[in-house]
Amino acid sequence: MHFRTIARLGRFREVIVTLLKYGFEDLVQRLEFPGIELLKKGFKEGKDVGTYVRIKHILEELGPTFIKIGQIMSLRPDLLPPDLVKELSKLQDQAATVDNGLISAILEKSLGGSIDQFFSEFNQTPFAAASLCQVHRAVLKKEGIAVAVKVQRPGIKRLMEVDLDILKAIADRLHERSTELKIYDLPNLFRVTRRNLLKELDFFREAKNMKIARSYKPDVYIPEVYLDYCSERVMVSEFIEGAALSEPSLNIADPHTIAKQGLNTAIKQILEDGYFHADPHPGNIIYSTEKGLCLLDWGMVGRLSERDRYDMIDLIRGIVEKDSSLLMDTLLRITAKERDVDDRALEREISEVLDLFFSGPIKGLNIGHLLLAITDILREYRLKLPSDLVIMIKALVTAEGTARQIYPELNVVTEAQTYIRKIASKRYRSEILWQAVKRAFFKFVAIQKDIPVRILRIADKIDRDELAIRFRHENLESLNHTLENISNRVAFSVIIAALIIGSSMIITTGIGPLFFGYPALGIIGYLISSLLGLWLIVIIIRTKKY
């Protein structure tokens, strides 16, 4: 039997046992996989804490793949309940260190030579260890620069592939057998999550993400990366001496300025650059006395097109200016509808949220929480935001929370208003408008060039009798049914009339046999036509179609 098949069976048992341990027997029951009944024996439901807390414990216990998936799903408040998102955001990504020999083997294979060839110093003890990797301090021999060497943990990719196979089977089975879970489209959700997870395993991609982010000249510092030493399993970047914002002992000389700088950087990345860090939580940000705020861990980034950025400007402007109409118009423009929406009811709910939001002191307002509240409303109305915009909202929420952790008195609304006005004014500058006009003109020219070719294709198909026009009528079934009923009744009435006329003609002939002096055949015709006429009247009265 193939190793991966054996590993999958053992790991699947571990997943099921963990679900049972934390009281999710009903979920396990729905899977209906062979052998599950045997695993269920002897388990007591562990429901001492809430459902969402138990989900967090399950992910932590099942290890790296599940922790990472939980962290990725914490970026999707459009799909998950707010309390579950809050619990998933608490997932801790920590792990024991790996044997030095294994790490050295991975590093030397990636570099194509011994560690001594490339580093004049290499500290075998990592200064950070997580579920996917561990990080060592070193000094590049050629450049003489202190660097952080991020090395992927051995076997992590194989483990994740096994876990992802199991999760795919579970997602497909639950989608088939659970009506209430169908709205989440678990197979599609799994595909998106799997893609994002595998991106985080590619350290060379992360290095390029950092290069791109540096090219936008942000106000915070992003360490330099050395691509010549990077690969899918190893990343070498500039070493920054400092402390993470999550450190309780951190002391910042001017917290107000630093908090503003961090928040404005997040807004700039989202609304100006369209290229942003997807998870700027305190653990991913270092404060250095020399460099200031330093943004690390670029494994997951978000991208917004120019159109998306303008939509986000309108969205945030609608919030900070308390313009429910602008907010409503923007939301309806950017969301995908799964069903008809009651626009008035939706606008009323959004207005209520805005009123509650602005009912307290301005400096205490939290734009991120308002965006999450609006996301909850959209989920109730089955309005889907594009995934990049959802990730952007979560990134903004995280950045706002991080800025407030540095300086709790930060007036986020004032900062956002100032920045939004600045960006909005750029949007209508003459050179920007001229670029938009040029793009529209060239698009129009391209369409004009394409039209004659398309017309010739249509004409050619007509000549070859290959042009087929397909049309489909909608909502005409009831009309078709009505016409059928009318035609049936008319035909029935004509038959009854013919029977009456024929019977009358027979009655006048006096042809035998006679019944009470009248032709029996004529009397039978009258009786049949009377019964049919009575039946037709009853049908008309019962259907109330008269």
mmCIF file of N, CA and C in Angstrom, residues 2 52 100 214 251 313 426:
data_model
loop_
_atom_site.group_PDB
_atom_site.id
_atom_site.type_symbol
_atom_site.label_atom_id
_atom_site.label_comp_id
_atom_site.label_asym_id
_atom_site.label_seq_id
_atom_site.Cartn_x
_atom_site.Cartn_y
_atom_site.Cartn_z
ATOM 1 N N HIS A 2 0.489 2.250 -0.774
ATOM 2 C CA HIS A 2 1.262 3.486 -0.885
ATOM 3 C C HIS A 2 1.337 4.194 0.470
ATOM 4 N N TYR A 52 -17.533 27.253 19.635
ATOM 5 C CA TYR A 52 -16.431 27.896 18.909
ATOM 6 C C TYR A 52 -15.089 27.702 19.623
ATOM 7 N N ASN A 100 18.929 19.989 14.651
ATOM 8 C CA ASN A 100 19.839 20.799 13.824
ATOM 9 C C ASN A 100 20.268 20.092 12.543
ATOM 10 N N ARG A 214 8.113 46.406 -0.926
ATOM 11 C CA ARG A 214 9.158 47.431 -0.771
ATOM 12 C C ARG A 214 9.136 48.425 -1.930
ATOM 13 N N ASN A 251 8.399 49.036 24.875
ATOM 14 C CA ASN A 251 8.312 50.448 25.260
ATOM 15 C C ASN A 251 8.587 51.310 24.029
ATOM 16 N N ILE A 313 -12.750 53.155 -1.454
ATOM 17 C CA ILE A 313 -12.738 54.571 -1.063
ATOM 18 C C ILE A 313 -14.167 55.042 -0.818
ATOM 19 N N LYS A 426 -6.820 62.916 -5.257
ATOM 20 C CA LYS A 426 -5.932 62.373 -6.297
ATOM 21 C C LYS A 426 -6.738 61.695 -7.404
#
